[in-house]
Amino acid sequence: RSPFAGHVLSKSVQAGQYIGPGHSLMMIEDMSMDWVVVEVYERDLGRVRVGDSASISYSESKERLHGRIAYIYPTVSTDTRTTRARIEVNNSSMTLRPGMYADVSVSKDAAATLAVPADAILDGGERQYAFVVHDGSHFVPRMVTLGVRGDDWVEVVAGLSAGDRVVTSANFLID
């Protein structure tokens, strides 16, 4: 009998086999509290902290699990330019299994910020700008300073004001 409860992950002994002190018989794991190890892009490292909430989903279920980032590894992979982070997840439902792939979203407490669709920004290399609609029919290029980038939106730190109307499609033709 094992003094621990859990699932047998590997067995390295056969019936009738001689065993000695220190010989490993089985590997047993309690999977009710698991780790999800994620890859964090280098550019996102400044926004991810130990203690941040994370939401985990996986292809086999619509159920979402929730956890917290418990550890961020100190090295960046030179091949992928990512750092690993470990999320602790309550897996008492046993829905996560070792080796599964998952999609992870990290939640941040965010303050109100000015953002525009990513398509509104023209990147001139050293400078970024957006076309602001002026008098309903004229377009004025305006230099912008950008902050955090998402998939579809970009934070504007300087250069635009709330209520400015910007061109979001075919702006390269105006340029």
Coordinates of N, CA, C and O in Angstrom, one line a residue:
R1 N 0.8 -1.2 0.0 CA 0.0 0.0 0.0 C 0.9 1.2 0.0 O 1.9 1.3 0.7
S2 N 0.4 2.2 -0.8 CA 1.2 3.5 -0.8 C 0.7 4.4 0.3 O -0.5 4.5 0.6
P3 N 1.6 5.1 0.9 CA 1.2 6.1 1.9 C 0.6 7.4 1.3 O 0.2 8.3 2.1
F4 N 0.6 7.5 0.0 CA 0.1 8.6 -0.7 C -1.1 8.3 -1.6 O -1.1 7.2 -2.2
A5 N -2.0 9.2 -1.7 CA -3.1 9.1 -2.7 C -2.7 9.7 -4.0 O -2.0 10.7 -4.0
G6 N -3.2 9.2 -5.1 CA -2.9 9.8 -6.4 C -3.0 8.9 -7.5 O -3.6 7.8 -7.4
H7 N -2.5 9.2 -8.7 CA -2.5 8.4 -9.9 C -1.1 7.8 -10.1 O -0.1 8.6 -10.0
V8 N -1.1 6.6 -10.5 CA 0.2 6.0 -10.9 C 0.6 6.5 -12.2 O -0.1 6.2 -13.2
L9 N 1.7 7.2 -12.3 CA 2.2 7.7 -13.6 C 3.2 6.7 -14.2 O 3.3 6.7 -15.5
S10 N 4.0 6.0 -13.4 CA 4.9 5.0 -14.0 C 5.1 3.9 -12.9 O 5.0 4.2 -11.7
K11 N 5.4 2.7 -13.4 CA 5.6 1.6 -12.6 C 6.9 0.9 -13.0 O 7.1 0.6 -14.2
S12 N 7.9 0.8 -12.1 CA 9.2 0.2 -12.5 C 9.5 -1.1 -11.8 O 10.6 -1.4 -11.5
V13 N 8.5 -1.8 -11.4 CA 8.7 -3.1 -10.7 C 7.7 -4.1 -11.3 O 6.6 -3.8 -11.7
Q14 N 8.1 -5.4 -11.3 CA 7.2 -6.5 -11.7 C 7.0 -7.4 -10.5 O 7.8 -7.5 -9.6
A15 N 5.9 -8.1 -10.6 CA 5.6 -9.1 -9.5 C 6.8 -10.1 -9.5 O 7.3 -10.6 -10.5
G16 N 7.3 -10.4 -8.2 CA 8.3 -11.3 -8.0 C 9.7 -10.8 -8.2 O 10.7 -11.5 -7.9
Q17 N 9.8 -9.5 -8.6 CA 11.1 -8.9 -8.8 C 11.8 -8.6 -7.4 O 11.1 -8.2 -6.5
Y18 N 13.1 -8.8 -7.4 CA 13.9 -8.4 -6.2 C 14.0 -6.9 -6.1 O 14.4 -6.2 -7.1
I19 N 13.8 -6.3 -5.0 CA 14.0 -4.8 -4.8 C 14.8 -4.6 -3.5 O 14.7 -5.4 -2.6
G20 N 15.5 -3.5 -3.6 CA 16.3 -3.2 -2.4 C 15.9 -1.8 -1.9 O 15.1 -1.1 -2.4
P21 N 16.6 -1.5 -0.8 CA 16.3 -0.1 -0.2 C 16.6 1.0 -1.2 O 17.6 0.9 -1.9
G22 N 15.8 2.0 -1.3 CA 16.0 3.1 -2.2 C 15.5 2.8 -3.6 O 15.6 3.7 -4.4
H23 N 15.0 1.6 -3.9 CA 14.6 1.3 -5.2 C 13.2 2.0 -5.4 O 12.3 1.8 -4.6
S24 N 13.1 2.7 -6.5 CA 11.8 3.4 -6.9 C 10.8 2.3 -7.5 O 11.2 1.7 -8.4
L25 N 9.7 2.2 -6.9 CA 8.7 1.2 -7.4 C 7.7 1.8 -8.3 O 7.4 1.2 -9.4
M26 N 7.2 2.9 -8.0 CA 6.2 3.6 -8.8 C 6.3 5.1 -8.6 O 6.8 5.6 -7.6
M27 N 5.8 5.8 -9.6 CA 5.7 7.3 -9.4 C 4.2 7.6 -9.3 O 3.4 7.3 -10.2
I28 N 3.8 8.2 -8.2 CA 2.4 8.5 -7.9 C 2.3 10.0 -7.8 O 3.1 10.7 -7.2
E29 N 1.3 10.6 -8.5 CA 1.1 12.0 -8.5 C -0.3 12.4 -8.0 O -1.2 11.8 -8.5
D30 N -0.4 13.3 -7.1 CA -1.7 13.9 -6.8 C -1.9 15.0 -7.7 O -1.2 16.1 -7.7
M31 N -2.9 14.9 -8.7 CA -3.1 15.9 -9.7 C -4.3 16.8 -9.4 O -4.8 17.5 -10.2
S32 N -4.7 16.9 -8.1 CA -5.8 17.7 -7.7 C -5.3 19.2 -7.7 O -6.1 20.1 -7.9
M33 N -4.1 19.5 -7.5 CA -3.5 20.8 -7.7 C -2.4 20.7 -8.6 O -1.4 20.0 -8.4
D34 N -2.5 21.3 -9.8 CA -1.6 21.1 -10.9 C -0.9 22.4 -11.3 O -1.3 23.5 -10.9
W35 N 0.2 22.3 -12.1 CA 0.9 23.4 -12.6 C 0.6 23.4 -14.1 O 0.6 22.4 -14.8
V36 N 0.3 24.6 -14.6 CA 0.3 24.8 -16.1 C 1.5 25.7 -16.4 O 1.6 26.8 -15.8
V37 N 2.4 25.2 -17.2 CA 3.5 25.9 -17.6 C 3.3 26.6 -18.9 O 3.0 25.9 -19.9
V38 N 3.4 27.9 -19.0 CA 3.1 28.7 -20.2 C 4.4 29.4 -20.7 O 5.3 29.6 -19.9
E39 N 4.4 29.7 -22.0 CA 5.4 30.5 -22.6 C 5.0 31.9 -22.7 O 3.9 32.2 -23.3
V40 N 5.7 32.9 -22.1 CA 5.4 34.3 -22.2 C 6.4 35.0 -23.1 O 7.6 34.8 -23.0
Y41 N 5.8 35.7 -24.1 CA 6.7 36.4 -25.1 C 7.6 37.4 -24.3 O 7.1 38.1 -23.4
E42 N 8.8 37.6 -24.8 CA 9.7 38.5 -24.2 C 9.2 39.9 -24.1 O 9.3 40.6 -23.1
R43 N 8.4 40.3 -25.1 CA 7.9 41.7 -25.1 C 6.8 41.9 -24.0 O 6.5 43.0 -23.7
D44 N 6.2 40.8 -23.5 CA 5.2 40.9 -22.5 C 5.6 40.7 -21.1 O 4.8 40.8 -20.2
L45 N 6.9 40.4 -20.9 CA 7.4 40.1 -19.6 C 7.2 41.2 -18.6 O 7.0 41.0 -17.4
G46 N 7.3 42.5 -19.0 CA 7.1 43.6 -18.1 C 5.7 43.7 -17.6 O 5.4 44.4 -16.6
R47 N 4.7 43.0 -18.2 CA 3.3 43.1 -17.8 C 2.8 41.9 -17.0 O 1.7 41.9 -16.6
V48 N 3.7 40.9 -16.9 CA 3.2 39.7 -16.2 C 4.0 39.6 -14.8 O 5.2 39.8 -14.8
R49 N 3.2 39.4 -13.8 CA 3.8 39.4 -12.4 C 3.3 38.1 -11.7 O 2.2 37.6 -11.9
V50 N 4.1 37.7 -10.7 CA 3.7 36.6 -9.8 C 2.4 37.1 -9.1 O 2.4 38.3 -8.6
G51 N 1.4 36.3 -9.0 CA 0.2 36.6 -8.3 C -0.9 37.0 -9.3 O -2.1 37.1 -8.9
D52 N -0.6 37.3 -10.6 CA -1.6 37.7 -11.6 C -2.6 36.5 -11.8 O -2.2 35.3 -11.7
S53 N -3.8 36.8 -12.0 CA -4.9 35.8 -12.3 C -4.7 35.3 -13.7 O -4.4 36.0 -14.6
A54 N -5.0 34.0 -13.9 CA -5.0 33.4 -15.2 C -6.2 32.5 -15.4 O -6.7 31.9 -14.5
S55 N -6.7 32.5 -16.7 CA -7.8 31.7 -17.1 C -7.3 30.7 -18.1 O -6.7 31.1 -19.1
I56 N -7.6 29.4 -17.9 CA -7.1 28.4 -18.7 C -8.2 27.7 -19.4 O -9.2 27.3 -18.8
S57 N -8.1 27.5 -20.8 CA -9.1 26.8 -21.5 C -8.3 25.8 -22.4 O -7.2 26.0 -22.7
Y58 N -9.0 24.7 -22.8 CA -8.3 23.7 -23.6 C -9.4 23.2 -24.5 O -10.6 23.3 -24.3
S59 N -8.9 22.6 -25.6 CA -9.8 22.2 -26.7 C -10.8 21.2 -26.4 O -11.9 21.2 -27.1
E60 N -10.6 20.3 -25.5 CA -11.6 19.3 -25.2 C -12.8 19.7 -24.4 O -13.7 18.9 -24.2
S61 N -12.8 20.9 -23.9 CA -13.9 21.3 -23.0 C -14.1 22.8 -23.1 O -13.2 23.5 -23.4
K62 N -15.3 23.2 -22.8 CA -15.6 24.6 -22.8 C -15.4 25.1 -21.4 O -15.5 26.3 -21.1
E63 N -15.1 24.2 -20.4 CA -14.9 24.6 -19.0 C -13.6 25.5 -19.0 O -12.6 25.2 -19.6
R64 N -13.6 26.5 -18.1 CA -12.4 27.3 -17.9 C -11.9 27.1 -16.5 O -12.7 27.1 -15.6
L65 N -10.6 26.9 -16.3 CA -10.1 26.8 -15.0 C -9.4 28.1 -14.7 O -9.0 28.8 -15.6
H66 N -9.2 28.4 -13.4 CA -8.6 29.6 -13.0 C -7.5 29.3 -12.0 O -7.6 28.4 -11.2
G67 N -6.5 30.1 -12.2 CA -5.3 29.9 -11.3 C -4.6 31.2 -11.2 O -5.0 32.3 -11.6
R68 N -3.4 31.2 -10.5 CA -2.5 32.3 -10.3 C -1.1 32.0 -10.7 O -0.7 30.9 -10.5
I69 N -0.4 33.0 -11.3 CA 1.0 32.8 -11.6 C 1.8 32.7 -10.3 O 1.7 33.6 -9.5
A70 N 2.4 31.5 -10.1 CA 3.2 31.3 -8.9 C 4.7 31.5 -9.1 O 5.4 31.8 -8.1
Y71 N 5.2 31.4 -10.3 CA 6.6 31.6 -10.5 C 6.9 31.9 -12.0 O 6.2 31.4 -12.9
I72 N 7.8 32.8 -12.2 CA 8.3 33.2 -13.5 C 9.8 32.8 -13.6 O 10.6 33.3 -12.8
Y73 N 10.1 32.0 -14.5 CA 11.4 31.5 -14.6 C 12.4 32.6 -15.0 O 12.0 33.5 -15.7
P74 N 13.6 32.6 -14.6 CA 14.5 33.7 -14.8 C 15.2 33.8 -16.1 O 15.9 34.8 -16.4
T75 N 15.0 32.8 -17.0 CA 15.8 32.8 -18.3 C 14.8 33.0 -19.5 O 13.6 32.6 -19.4
V76 N 15.4 33.5 -20.6 CA 14.6 33.6 -21.8 C 15.2 32.7 -22.8 O 16.5 32.6 -22.9
S77 N 14.4 31.9 -23.5 CA 14.9 31.0 -24.5 C 15.4 31.8 -25.7 O 14.8 32.6 -26.3
T78 N 16.6 31.4 -26.1 CA 17.2 32.1 -27.3 C 16.6 31.7 -28.6 O 16.6 32.4 -29.6
D79 N 15.9 30.5 -28.6 CA 15.3 30.0 -29.8 C 13.9 30.7 -30.0 O 13.5 31.1 -31.1
T80 N 13.1 30.7 -28.9 CA 11.7 31.2 -29.0 C 11.5 32.6 -28.5 O 10.4 33.2 -28.8
R81 N 12.5 33.2 -27.8 CA 12.4 34.5 -27.2 C 11.2 34.5 -26.2 O 10.4 35.5 -26.2
T82 N 11.0 33.4 -25.5 CA 9.9 33.4 -24.5 C 10.5 32.9 -23.2 O 11.6 32.4 -23.1
T83 N 9.8 33.2 -22.1 CA 10.1 32.8 -20.8 C 9.0 32.0 -20.3 O 7.8 32.3 -20.5
R84 N 9.3 30.9 -19.5 CA 8.2 30.1 -18.9 C 7.7 30.7 -17.6 O 8.5 31.3 -16.9
A85 N 6.4 30.5 -17.4 CA 5.8 30.9 -16.2 C 4.9 29.7 -15.7 O 4.4 29.0 -16.5
R86 N 4.9 29.6 -14.4 CA 4.1 28.4 -13.8 C 2.9 29.0 -13.1 O 2.9 29.9 -12.3
I87 N 1.7 28.4 -13.5 CA 0.4 28.8 -13.0 C -0.1 27.6 -12.1 O -0.1 26.5 -12.6
E88 N -0.5 27.9 -10.9 CA -1.0 26.9 -10.0 C -2.5 26.8 -10.2 O -3.2 27.9 -10.2
V89 N -3.1 25.6 -10.5 CA -4.5 25.5 -10.9 C -5.1 24.4 -10.0 O -4.5 23.3 -9.8
N90 N -6.3 24.7 -9.5 CA -7.1 23.6 -8.8 C -7.7 22.7 -9.8 O -8.5 23.1 -10.6
N91 N -7.2 21.5 -9.9 CA -7.6 20.5 -10.9 C -8.4 19.4 -10.2 O -8.3 18.2 -10.6
S92 N -9.2 19.7 -9.2 CA -9.9 18.6 -8.5 C -10.9 17.9 -9.4 O -11.2 16.7 -9.2
S93 N -11.3 18.5 -10.5 CA -12.2 17.9 -11.4 C -11.5 17.0 -12.4 O -12.1 16.2 -13.2
M94 N -10.1 17.0 -12.3 CA -9.3 16.1 -13.1 C -9.5 16.3 -14.6 O -9.4 15.4 -15.4
T95 N -9.7 17.5 -15.0 CA -9.9 17.8 -16.4 C -8.6 18.1 -17.1 O -8.5 17.8 -18.3
L96 N -7.6 18.6 -16.4 CA -6.3 18.8 -17.0 C -5.5 17.5 -16.9 O -5.5 16.8 -15.9
R97 N -4.7 17.1 -17.9 CA -3.9 16.0 -17.9 C -2.5 16.4 -18.3 O -2.3 17.3 -19.1
P98 N -1.5 15.7 -17.8 CA -0.1 16.0 -18.1 C 0.1 16.0 -19.7 O -0.4 15.1 -20.3
G99 N 0.8 17.0 -20.2 CA 1.1 17.1 -21.6 C 0.0 17.7 -22.5 O 0.3 17.9 -23.7
M100 N -1.1 18.1 -21.9 CA -2.1 18.8 -22.7 C -1.7 20.2 -23.1 O -0.9 20.8 -22.4
Y101 N -2.2 20.7 -24.2 CA -2.1 22.1 -24.7 C -3.3 22.9 -24.2 O -4.4 22.3 -24.1
A102 N -3.0 24.1 -23.8 CA -4.1 25.0 -23.4 C -3.9 26.4 -23.8 O -2.8 26.8 -24.2
D103 N -5.0 27.1 -23.8 CA -4.9 28.6 -24.1 C -5.0 29.3 -22.8 O -5.9 28.9 -22.0
V104 N -4.1 30.2 -22.5 CA -4.1 30.9 -21.2 C -4.2 32.4 -21.4 O -3.6 33.0 -22.3
S105 N -5.1 33.0 -20.6 CA -5.2 34.5 -20.6 C -4.9 35.0 -19.2 O -5.3 34.4 -18.3
V106 N -4.1 36.0 -19.2 CA -3.7 36.6 -17.9 C -4.5 37.9 -17.7 O -4.5 38.7 -18.6
S107 N -5.1 38.0 -16.5 CA -5.9 39.2 -16.2 C -5.1 40.2 -15.5 O -4.3 39.9 -14.6
K108 N -5.3 41.4 -15.9 CA -4.6 42.6 -15.3 C -5.6 43.6 -14.8 O -6.6 43.8 -15.5
D109 N -5.4 44.2 -13.7 CA -6.2 45.3 -13.4 C -5.8 46.5 -14.2 O -4.6 46.9 -14.1
A110 N -6.6 47.0 -15.0 CA -6.3 48.1 -16.0 C -7.0 49.4 -15.7 O -8.1 49.4 -15.3
A111 N -6.2 50.4 -15.8 CA -6.8 51.8 -15.7 C -7.4 52.2 -17.0 O -7.0 51.6 -18.0
A112 N -8.3 53.1 -17.0 CA -8.8 53.6 -18.3 C -7.7 54.2 -19.1 O -6.8 54.9 -18.6
T113 N -7.7 53.9 -20.4 CA -6.6 54.3 -21.3 C -7.2 54.6 -22.7 O -8.2 54.2 -23.0
L114 N -6.5 55.5 -23.4 CA -6.9 55.8 -24.8 C -6.2 54.8 -25.7 O -5.1 54.5 -25.6
A115 N -7.1 54.1 -26.5 CA -6.6 53.1 -27.5 C -7.3 53.3 -28.8 O -8.4 53.8 -28.9
V116 N -6.6 52.9 -29.9 CA -7.1 52.9 -31.2 C -7.0 51.6 -31.8 O -6.1 50.8 -31.4
P117 N -7.7 51.3 -32.9 CA -7.5 50.0 -33.6 C -6.1 50.0 -34.1 O -5.6 51.0 -34.6
A118 N -5.5 48.8 -34.1 CA -4.1 48.7 -34.6 C -3.9 49.1 -36.0 O -2.9 49.6 -36.4
D119 N -5.0 48.9 -36.8 CA -5.0 49.3 -38.2 C -4.9 50.8 -38.4 O -4.6 51.3 -39.5
A120 N -5.2 51.6 -37.4 CA -5.1 53.1 -37.5 C -3.7 53.6 -37.5 O -3.5 54.8 -37.8
I121 N -2.8 52.8 -37.0 CA -1.4 53.3 -36.8 C -0.6 52.9 -38.1 O -0.5 51.8 -38.5
L122 N 0.1 53.9 -38.6 CA 1.1 53.7 -39.6 C 2.5 53.8 -39.0 O 2.8 54.8 -38.3
D123 N 3.3 52.8 -39.3 CA 4.6 52.7 -38.6 C 5.6 53.2 -39.7 O 5.9 52.5 -40.7
G124 N 6.3 54.3 -39.4 CA 7.3 54.9 -40.3 C 8.7 54.5 -39.9 O 9.6 55.2 -40.3
G125 N 8.8 53.4 -39.1 CA 10.2 53.0 -38.7 C 10.5 53.6 -37.3 O 10.2 53.0 -36.3
E126 N 11.0 54.9 -37.3 CA 11.3 55.5 -36.1 C 10.1 56.3 -35.5 O 10.1 56.6 -34.3
R127 N 9.1 56.5 -36.3 CA 7.9 57.3 -35.9 C 6.7 56.6 -36.2 O 6.6 56.0 -37.3
Q128 N 5.7 56.7 -35.4 CA 4.4 56.1 -35.7 C 3.4 57.3 -35.7 O 3.5 58.3 -35.0
Y129 N 2.4 57.2 -36.6 CA 1.4 58.3 -36.7 C 0.1 57.7 -37.1 O 0.0 56.6 -37.6
A130 N -0.9 58.6 -36.9 CA -2.3 58.2 -37.3 C -2.9 59.4 -38.1 O -2.5 60.6 -37.8
F131 N -3.8 59.2 -39.0 CA -4.5 60.2 -39.7 C -5.8 60.6 -38.9 O -6.6 59.7 -38.7
V132 N -5.9 61.9 -38.5 CA -7.0 62.4 -37.8 C -8.0 63.0 -38.8 O -7.5 63.8 -39.6
V133 N -9.2 62.8 -38.7 CA -10.2 63.4 -39.6 C -10.4 64.8 -39.1 O -10.7 65.1 -37.9
H134 N -10.3 65.8 -40.0 CA -10.4 67.2 -39.6 C -11.5 67.8 -40.6 O -11.4 67.7 -41.8
D135 N -12.4 68.5 -40.0 CA -13.5 69.2 -40.7 C -14.3 68.2 -41.6 O -14.9 68.6 -42.6
G136 N -14.3 66.9 -41.2 CA -15.2 66.0 -41.9 C -14.6 65.4 -43.2 O -15.1 64.4 -43.7
S137 N -13.7 66.2 -43.9 CA -13.2 65.7 -45.2 C -11.7 65.8 -45.4 O -11.2 65.5 -46.4
H138 N -11.0 66.4 -44.4 CA -9.6 66.5 -44.5 C -8.9 65.6 -43.5 O -9.5 65.3 -42.4
F139 N -7.7 65.1 -43.8 CA -7.0 64.2 -43.0 C -5.7 64.8 -42.6 O -4.9 65.2 -43.5
V140 N -5.4 64.8 -41.3 CA -4.2 65.4 -40.8 C -3.3 64.3 -40.1 O -3.8 63.7 -39.2
P141 N -2.1 64.1 -40.6 CA -1.2 63.1 -39.9 C -0.8 63.7 -38.6 O -0.5 64.8 -38.4
R142 N -0.9 62.8 -37.6 CA -0.5 63.2 -36.2 C 0.5 62.1 -35.7 O 0.2 61.0 -35.7
M143 N 1.6 62.6 -35.2 CA 2.6 61.7 -34.6 C 2.0 61.2 -33.3 O 1.4 62.0 -32.5
V144 N 2.2 59.9 -33.0 CA 1.7 59.3 -31.7 C 2.8 58.6 -31.0 O 3.8 58.1 -31.6
T145 N 2.7 58.5 -29.7 CA 3.5 57.7 -28.9 C 2.7 56.6 -28.4 O 1.6 56.8 -27.8
L146 N 3.1 55.3 -28.6 CA 2.3 54.2 -28.3 C 2.8 53.5 -27.1 O 3.9 53.6 -26.7
G147 N 1.8 52.8 -26.4 CA 2.1 52.0 -25.2 C 1.9 50.5 -25.5 O 2.5 50.0 -26.4
V148 N 1.1 50.0 -24.7 CA 0.8 48.5 -24.8 C 0.1 48.2 -26.1 O -0.9 48.8 -26.5
R149 N 0.5 47.1 -26.7 CA -0.1 46.6 -27.9 C -0.9 45.3 -27.6 O -0.4 44.4 -26.9
G150 N -2.1 45.2 -28.1 CA -2.9 44.0 -28.0 C -2.9 43.4 -29.4 O -2.3 43.8 -30.3
D151 N -3.8 42.4 -29.6 CA -4.0 41.8 -30.9 C -4.6 42.8 -31.9 O -4.2 42.9 -33.0
D152 N -5.6 43.5 -31.4 CA -6.4 44.4 -32.3 C -6.3 45.9 -31.9 O -6.8 46.7 -32.7
W153 N -5.8 46.2 -30.8 CA -5.8 47.6 -30.3 C -4.4 48.0 -29.8 O -3.6 47.1 -29.4
V154 N -4.2 49.3 -29.8 CA -2.9 49.9 -29.4 C -3.2 51.0 -28.5 O -4.0 51.9 -28.8
E155 N -2.5 51.0 -27.3 CA -2.6 52.2 -26.4 C -1.9 53.4 -27.0 O -0.8 53.2 -27.5
V156 N -2.5 54.5 -26.9 CA -1.9 55.8 -27.4 C -1.6 56.6 -26.1 O -2.5 57.1 -25.4
V157 N -0.3 56.8 -25.9 CA 0.2 57.5 -24.7 C 0.2 59.0 -24.9 O -0.2 59.8 -24.1
A158 N 0.5 59.4 -26.2 CA 0.5 60.9 -26.5 C 0.2 61.0 -28.0 O 0.5 60.1 -28.8
G159 N -0.3 62.2 -28.4 CA -0.5 62.5 -29.8 C -2.0 62.5 -30.2 O -2.3 63.2 -31.2
L160 N -2.9 61.9 -29.4 CA -4.3 61.9 -29.7 C -5.0 62.2 -28.5 O -4.5 62.0 -27.3
S161 N -6.3 62.7 -28.6 CA -7.1 63.0 -27.5 C -8.4 62.1 -27.6 O -8.8 61.7 -28.7
A162 N -9.1 61.9 -26.5 CA -10.3 61.2 -26.5 C -11.3 62.0 -27.4 O -11.4 63.2 -27.4
G163 N -12.0 61.3 -28.3 CA -12.9 61.9 -29.2 C -12.4 62.2 -30.6 O -13.1 62.5 -31.5
D164 N -11.0 62.1 -30.8 CA -10.4 62.3 -32.1 C -10.9 61.1 -33.0 O -10.9 60.0 -32.5
R165 N -11.3 61.5 -34.2 CA -11.7 60.4 -35.2 C -10.4 60.1 -36.0 O -9.8 61.0 -36.6
V166 N -10.1 58.8 -36.1 CA -8.9 58.4 -36.9 C -9.3 57.5 -38.0 O -10.4 56.8 -38.0
V167 N -8.5 57.5 -39.1 CA -8.7 56.6 -40.2 C -8.3 55.2 -39.8 O -7.2 55.1 -39.3
T168 N -9.1 54.2 -40.1 CA -8.8 52.9 -39.7 C -8.6 51.9 -40.8 O -8.2 50.8 -40.6
S169 N -9.0 52.4 -42.1 CA -8.7 51.5 -43.2 C -8.3 52.3 -44.4 O -8.7 53.5 -44.5
A170 N -7.5 51.7 -45.2 CA -7.0 52.4 -46.4 C -6.2 53.6 -46.1 O -6.0 54.5 -46.9
N171 N -5.7 53.7 -44.9 CA -4.9 54.9 -44.5 C -3.5 55.0 -45.3 O -3.0 56.0 -45.4
F172 N -3.1 53.9 -45.8 CA -1.8 53.9 -46.6 C -2.1 54.6 -47.9 O -1.2 55.2 -48.5
L173 N -3.3 54.6 -48.4 CA -3.6 55.4 -49.6 C -3.6 56.9 -49.3 O -3.2 57.7 -50.2
I174 N -4.0 57.3 -48.1 CA -4.0 58.7 -47.8 C -2.5 59.1 -47.6 O -2.1 60.2 -48.0
D175 N -1.7 58.2 -47.1 CA -0.3 58.5 -46.8 C 0.4 58.8 -48.2 O 1.2 59.7 -48.3

